[in-house]
Amino acid sequence: MNSRYRILFAGTPDTAVPSLDALVEAGFTIAAVLTRPDAPVGRKRVLTPSPVAARAAELGLPILHASRLTGDAGRETLDRIAALDLDAAAVVAYGALVPAAGLEMPRHGWVNLHFSLLPAYRGAAPVQHAVIDQAAQTGACVFQLEEGLDTGPVYSRLVRDLQADETSGAVLADLAVSGADLLANTMAAILAGTASAESQSGEPSLAPKLDQADGFVDAARPAAAVAARINGTTPEPGAWALLEVESEAMDSAAPQRIKILGAVPEKLPEGSDDLPVGGLTPGHLHRGRKAVHLQCADGTVRLVRVQPAGKKPMSAADWARGLPEGTRFQTGSTPETATEGTR
């Protein structure tokens, strides 16, 4: 019976919640849940529990809040973890490193669910980078946590194909569910003494956290790369572009920022008469009755949904109907600043 095993669960975002549920459903005794402290959310910056903390509270589980496990504050948290008399600890996107002293506390160590096919995409944003890189496949691994960044031996893995129209958010939500079952089954095997881990092999790659600049959409790049950039940074950190209007009357108007919430690499429909004067220049928007396509360096991508600044998300076709003539995407290197208003 799994209930005789005492587990610490460490996680913070939505993608970690299915794993907590899976371990509970598998019958493990969750001695405590370790998560990051409440954080300000929304425009009013209301202090809000992490998704894992909220779920743990619903389940009536003890909660430890800690932003780090190093330093004086971290030492206090580690002392509390040591007192739990743990068989193992499970980690899913907790958000802080576990020092060597902490790794030794559970009898079977710390086991990490990571959303990539290790050693590929070690780091904080594996799915986002895989989508941006147009990888054919991604997946999830359960491995033994050690001091190196995602370097430990792997117990189990699952593989998943990537489609060109999938956002990283959709892929991650799917992996969060399938990975949760992988974690629970692997944890049971580890504690039963039937699991074996293999050292990682192959060329490692890194997937550091993305920032706002990584979401800039430059239509001067190839269509497949543009769609991958949009989908890979959706929903976080967010894909965005700058709109400018080719009009003498609006020469002084500052470019306006817009979020793009999904794209599909797709050829312009046959018979389209929406061609710009002077040829197919990157950044031009082909506006049809039911779709809007963005001209890129070697083809087009169909924009799925957009969100103008200060407005709710909407279909790209609906958004495009209200644009002034001559509106196009600005191309080139990532701008340092952009206004937040809308036309």
Coordinates of C-alpha atoms in Angstrom, one line a residue, residues 13-331:
P13 CA 2.1 26.6 -11.0
D14 CA -1.0 25.1 -12.6
T15 CA 1.0 22.5 -14.4
A16 CA 2.1 21.0 -11.1
V17 CA -1.5 20.5 -9.8
P18 CA -2.3 17.3 -11.8
S19 CA 0.8 15.7 -10.3
L20 CA -0.3 16.5 -6.7
D21 CA -3.7 15.1 -7.5
A22 CA -2.2 11.9 -9.0
L23 CA 0.0 11.2 -6.0
V24 CA -3.0 11.7 -3.7
E25 CA -5.1 9.4 -5.8
A26 CA -2.4 6.8 -5.9
G27 CA -2.7 6.6 -2.1
F28 CA 0.6 8.2 -1.0
T29 CA 0.7 10.0 2.3
I30 CA 1.5 13.7 1.5
A31 CA 3.3 14.8 4.6
A32 CA 3.5 18.4 3.3
V33 CA 3.3 20.5 0.2
L34 CA 6.1 22.9 -0.5
T35 CA 5.3 25.9 -2.6
R36 CA 6.3 29.5 -3.2
P37 CA 4.7 32.3 -1.1
D38 CA 1.6 34.1 -2.1
A39 CA 2.3 36.5 -5.0
P40 CA 0.5 39.7 -6.3
V41 CA -1.8 38.9 -9.2
G42 CA -3.7 41.1 -11.7
R43 CA -3.8 44.9 -12.1
K44 CA -4.8 45.4 -8.5
R45 CA -1.8 43.2 -7.4
V46 CA -3.9 41.1 -5.0
L47 CA -1.8 38.6 -3.0
T48 CA -2.9 35.2 -4.2
P49 CA -1.9 31.7 -3.3
S50 CA -0.1 29.6 -5.9
P51 CA -2.3 27.1 -7.8
V52 CA -0.6 24.3 -5.9
A53 CA -1.2 26.0 -2.5
A54 CA -4.8 26.5 -3.4
R55 CA -5.2 22.9 -4.3
A56 CA -3.4 21.7 -1.2
A57 CA -5.7 23.8 0.9
E58 CA -8.7 22.2 -0.8
L59 CA -7.2 18.7 0.0
G60 CA -6.5 19.7 3.6
L61 CA -2.8 19.1 3.3
P62 CA -0.1 20.9 5.4
I63 CA 1.6 23.7 3.4
L64 CA 5.1 25.0 3.6
H65 CA 5.8 28.4 1.9
A66 CA 9.3 29.2 0.8
S67 CA 10.8 31.2 -2.0
R68 CA 14.2 29.6 -1.6
L69 CA 15.8 26.7 0.3
T70 CA 19.2 28.5 0.9
G71 CA 20.3 31.1 3.4
D72 CA 18.8 31.5 6.9
A73 CA 15.2 31.4 5.7
G74 CA 15.9 28.3 3.6
R75 CA 17.6 26.6 6.5
E76 CA 14.5 27.0 8.6
T77 CA 12.4 25.4 5.9
L78 CA 14.9 22.5 5.5
D79 CA 14.7 21.9 9.2
R80 CA 10.9 21.6 9.0
I81 CA 11.3 19.2 6.0
A82 CA 13.8 17.1 7.9
A83 CA 11.3 16.7 10.8
L84 CA 8.7 15.2 8.4
D85 CA 10.6 11.8 8.2
L86 CA 10.1 11.5 4.5
D87 CA 10.5 8.5 2.2
A88 CA 10.8 10.7 -0.9
A89 CA 10.1 14.1 -2.3
A90 CA 8.4 14.8 -5.7
V91 CA 9.1 18.1 -7.5
V92 CA 7.2 19.6 -10.4
A93 CA 8.1 23.2 -11.3
Y94 CA 8.6 24.4 -7.7
G95 CA 10.8 27.3 -8.8
A96 CA 13.8 27.1 -6.5
L97 CA 17.0 25.0 -6.2
V98 CA 17.3 22.3 -3.6
P99 CA 20.7 22.4 -1.9
A100 CA 22.8 19.3 -1.2
A101 CA 21.7 19.2 2.4
G102 CA 18.1 19.1 1.4
L103 CA 18.7 16.4 -1.3
E104 CA 19.9 14.0 1.3
M105 CA 16.9 14.3 3.6
P106 CA 14.3 11.9 2.1
R107 CA 15.4 8.2 2.2
H108 CA 14.9 7.9 -1.6
G109 CA 15.9 11.5 -2.5
W110 CA 14.0 13.9 -4.6
V111 CA 12.3 12.9 -7.9
N112 CA 11.6 15.6 -10.5
L113 CA 9.1 15.6 -13.4
H114 CA 10.6 17.7 -16.2
F115 CA 8.7 18.5 -19.4
S116 CA 11.3 17.6 -22.0
L117 CA 13.2 14.6 -23.3
L118 CA 16.4 15.0 -21.3
P119 CA 19.1 15.9 -21.8
A120 CA 17.4 18.2 -24.3
Y121 CA 16.0 21.5 -23.0
R122 CA 17.3 21.6 -19.4
G123 CA 16.0 24.6 -17.6
A124 CA 12.9 26.6 -16.8
A125 CA 11.1 26.8 -20.2
P126 CA 11.6 23.4 -22.0
V127 CA 8.3 23.3 -23.8
Q128 CA 8.5 27.0 -25.0
H129 CA 11.9 26.4 -26.5
A130 CA 10.9 23.1 -28.2
V131 CA 8.0 24.9 -29.9
I132 CA 10.1 27.9 -30.9
D133 CA 12.8 25.5 -32.3
Q134 CA 10.1 23.6 -34.3
A135 CA 11.1 20.3 -32.7
A136 CA 9.3 17.3 -34.0
Q137 CA 8.7 15.8 -30.6
T138 CA 8.8 16.7 -26.9
G139 CA 7.8 14.8 -23.8
A140 CA 8.4 14.4 -20.1
C141 CA 11.0 12.7 -17.9
V142 CA 11.0 11.6 -14.3
F143 CA 14.6 11.8 -13.0
Q144 CA 16.6 11.8 -9.7
L145 CA 17.2 15.3 -8.7
E146 CA 20.9 16.3 -8.0
E147 CA 22.8 19.5 -7.6
G148 CA 23.3 20.0 -11.4
L149 CA 20.6 21.6 -13.5
D150 CA 18.3 18.7 -14.6
T151 CA 21.3 16.4 -14.9
G152 CA 20.2 13.4 -12.8
P153 CA 19.6 9.9 -14.1
V154 CA 16.2 9.2 -15.7
Y155 CA 13.8 6.7 -14.4
S156 CA 11.0 7.0 -17.0
R157 CA 9.9 9.1 -20.0
L158 CA 7.1 9.7 -22.4
V159 CA 7.2 11.0 -25.9
R160 CA 4.7 13.3 -27.6
D161 CA 4.6 14.7 -31.2
L162 CA 4.4 18.4 -31.7
Q163 CA 2.1 20.0 -34.2
A164 CA 2.8 23.3 -36.0
D165 CA -0.4 25.0 -34.7
E166 CA 0.0 24.1 -31.0
T167 CA 0.9 26.7 -28.5
S168 CA 3.3 25.9 -25.7
G169 CA 0.4 26.5 -23.2
A170 CA -1.7 23.8 -24.8
V171 CA 1.3 21.4 -25.0
L172 CA 2.3 22.0 -21.4
A173 CA -1.3 21.5 -20.2
D174 CA -1.4 18.1 -22.0
L175 CA 2.0 17.0 -20.6
A176 CA 1.0 18.1 -17.1
V177 CA -1.8 15.4 -17.2
S178 CA 0.1 12.6 -18.9
G179 CA 3.3 13.5 -16.9
A180 CA 1.3 13.3 -13.6
D181 CA 0.5 9.6 -14.2
L182 CA 4.1 9.0 -15.2
L183 CA 5.3 10.6 -11.9
A184 CA 2.9 8.6 -9.7
N185 CA 3.7 5.3 -11.4
T186 CA 7.4 5.9 -11.2
M187 CA 7.3 7.0 -7.6
A188 CA 5.5 3.8 -6.7
A189 CA 8.2 1.7 -8.5
I190 CA 11.0 3.6 -6.8
L191 CA 9.6 3.1 -3.3
A192 CA 8.8 -0.6 -4.1
G193 CA 12.5 -1.1 -5.2
T194 CA 11.6 -2.0 -8.8
A195 CA 12.7 1.1 -10.6
S196 CA 16.0 1.7 -12.3
A197 CA 17.5 4.9 -13.6
E198 CA 19.8 5.5 -16.5
S199 CA 22.3 8.2 -16.9
Q200 CA 21.4 10.9 -19.5
S201 CA 23.0 10.4 -22.9
G202 CA 23.3 12.7 -25.9
E203 CA 24.1 16.3 -26.4
P204 CA 22.4 18.5 -23.8
S205 CA 20.7 21.8 -24.6
L206 CA 19.4 24.6 -22.4
A207 CA 16.0 26.2 -22.1
P208 CA 16.3 29.3 -20.0
K209 CA 13.4 31.3 -18.8
L210 CA 12.0 33.6 -21.6
D211 CA 11.5 37.3 -21.1
Q212 CA 9.3 39.8 -22.8
A213 CA 11.7 40.5 -25.6
D214 CA 11.6 36.9 -26.7
G215 CA 7.9 37.3 -27.6
F216 CA 8.6 39.9 -30.3
V217 CA 7.2 38.8 -33.7
D218 CA 9.4 39.8 -36.6
A219 CA 7.5 39.1 -39.9
A220 CA 10.7 39.5 -41.9
R221 CA 11.6 35.9 -40.8
P222 CA 10.4 32.7 -42.5
A223 CA 6.7 31.9 -42.0
A224 CA 7.4 28.6 -40.1
A225 CA 9.7 30.5 -37.7
V226 CA 7.2 33.3 -37.2
A227 CA 4.4 30.8 -36.3
A228 CA 6.7 28.9 -34.0
R229 CA 7.7 32.1 -32.2
I230 CA 4.1 33.1 -31.7
N231 CA 3.0 29.7 -30.5
G232 CA 6.1 29.1 -28.4
T233 CA 5.6 32.3 -26.4
T234 CA 1.9 31.8 -25.9
P235 CA 0.7 32.3 -23.2
E236 CA 4.0 33.2 -21.5
P237 CA 5.8 35.5 -21.8
G238 CA 3.4 36.5 -24.6
A239 CA 3.8 37.0 -28.3
W240 CA 3.5 40.6 -29.5
A241 CA 4.0 42.8 -32.5
L242 CA 4.0 46.5 -33.3
L243 CA 1.4 48.0 -35.7
E244 CA 2.3 50.9 -38.0
V245 CA 0.2 52.6 -40.6
E246 CA 1.6 53.4 -44.0
S247 CA -0.1 56.7 -44.4
E248 CA 1.3 60.3 -44.9
A249 CA -1.4 61.5 -42.6
M250 CA -0.2 59.3 -39.7
D251 CA 3.6 59.6 -40.1
S252 CA 4.0 60.9 -36.6
A253 CA 1.8 58.3 -34.9
A254 CA 3.7 55.9 -32.6
P255 CA 3.5 52.2 -33.3
Q256 CA 0.9 50.4 -31.3
R257 CA 1.4 47.1 -29.5
I258 CA -0.8 44.0 -29.9
K259 CA -0.6 40.5 -28.4
I260 CA -1.0 37.5 -30.7
L261 CA -2.5 34.4 -29.2
G262 CA -1.8 31.7 -31.8
A263 CA -0.9 31.2 -35.4
V264 CA -0.8 28.6 -38.1
P265 CA 1.7 28.4 -40.9
E266 CA -0.7 28.5 -43.9
K267 CA -0.6 29.6 -47.5
L268 CA -2.7 32.5 -48.6
P269 CA -6.0 31.1 -50.0
E270 CA -6.1 30.8 -53.8
G271 CA -7.6 33.6 -55.7
S272 CA -6.9 36.2 -52.9
D273 CA -6.9 39.7 -54.4
D274 CA -5.5 41.3 -51.3
L275 CA -2.0 42.0 -52.6
P276 CA 0.0 45.1 -51.6
V277 CA 1.2 47.5 -54.1
G278 CA 4.9 46.8 -54.9
G279 CA 4.7 43.1 -54.1
L280 CA 4.5 40.8 -51.1
T281 CA 6.4 42.7 -48.4
P282 CA 6.9 41.2 -44.9
G283 CA 4.5 42.7 -42.3
H284 CA 1.6 43.1 -44.8
L285 CA -1.8 41.9 -43.5
H286 CA -3.9 40.0 -46.0
R287 CA -7.4 40.6 -44.8
G288 CA -10.1 38.2 -45.9
R289 CA -13.7 37.8 -44.8
K290 CA -13.0 34.9 -42.4
A291 CA -9.3 35.0 -41.9
V292 CA -6.3 37.3 -41.7
H293 CA -2.8 36.2 -42.9
L294 CA 0.5 37.8 -42.0
Q295 CA 3.0 38.1 -44.9
C296 CA 6.4 36.8 -43.8
A297 CA 9.7 36.4 -45.7
D298 CA 8.8 33.3 -47.6
G299 CA 5.0 32.8 -47.2
T300 CA 2.2 33.6 -44.8
V301 CA 0.9 32.6 -41.4
R302 CA -2.8 32.7 -40.4
L303 CA -3.3 34.7 -37.2
V304 CA -5.8 32.9 -34.9
R305 CA -6.5 35.2 -32.0
V306 CA -5.2 38.6 -31.0
Q307 CA -5.6 41.0 -28.1
P308 CA -5.3 44.7 -28.7
A309 CA -3.9 46.7 -25.7
G310 CA -6.7 47.3 -23.1
K311 CA -9.2 45.0 -24.8
K312 CA -10.3 41.4 -24.6
P313 CA -8.9 38.6 -26.9
M314 CA -10.8 38.3 -30.1
S315 CA -10.6 36.4 -33.4
A316 CA -8.0 37.9 -35.7
A317 CA -10.5 38.2 -38.5
D318 CA -12.8 40.4 -36.4
W319 CA -9.9 42.5 -35.2
A320 CA -8.6 43.1 -38.7
R321 CA -11.9 44.5 -40.0
G322 CA -11.5 47.6 -37.9
L323 CA -7.9 48.4 -38.9
P324 CA -7.1 51.6 -40.9
E325 CA -5.9 51.0 -44.5
G326 CA -2.2 50.5 -44.6
T327 CA -1.8 48.9 -41.2
R328 CA 1.1 46.5 -41.1
F329 CA 3.4 44.7 -38.7
Q330 CA 6.7 46.5 -38.0
T331 CA 9.7 44.4 -38.9

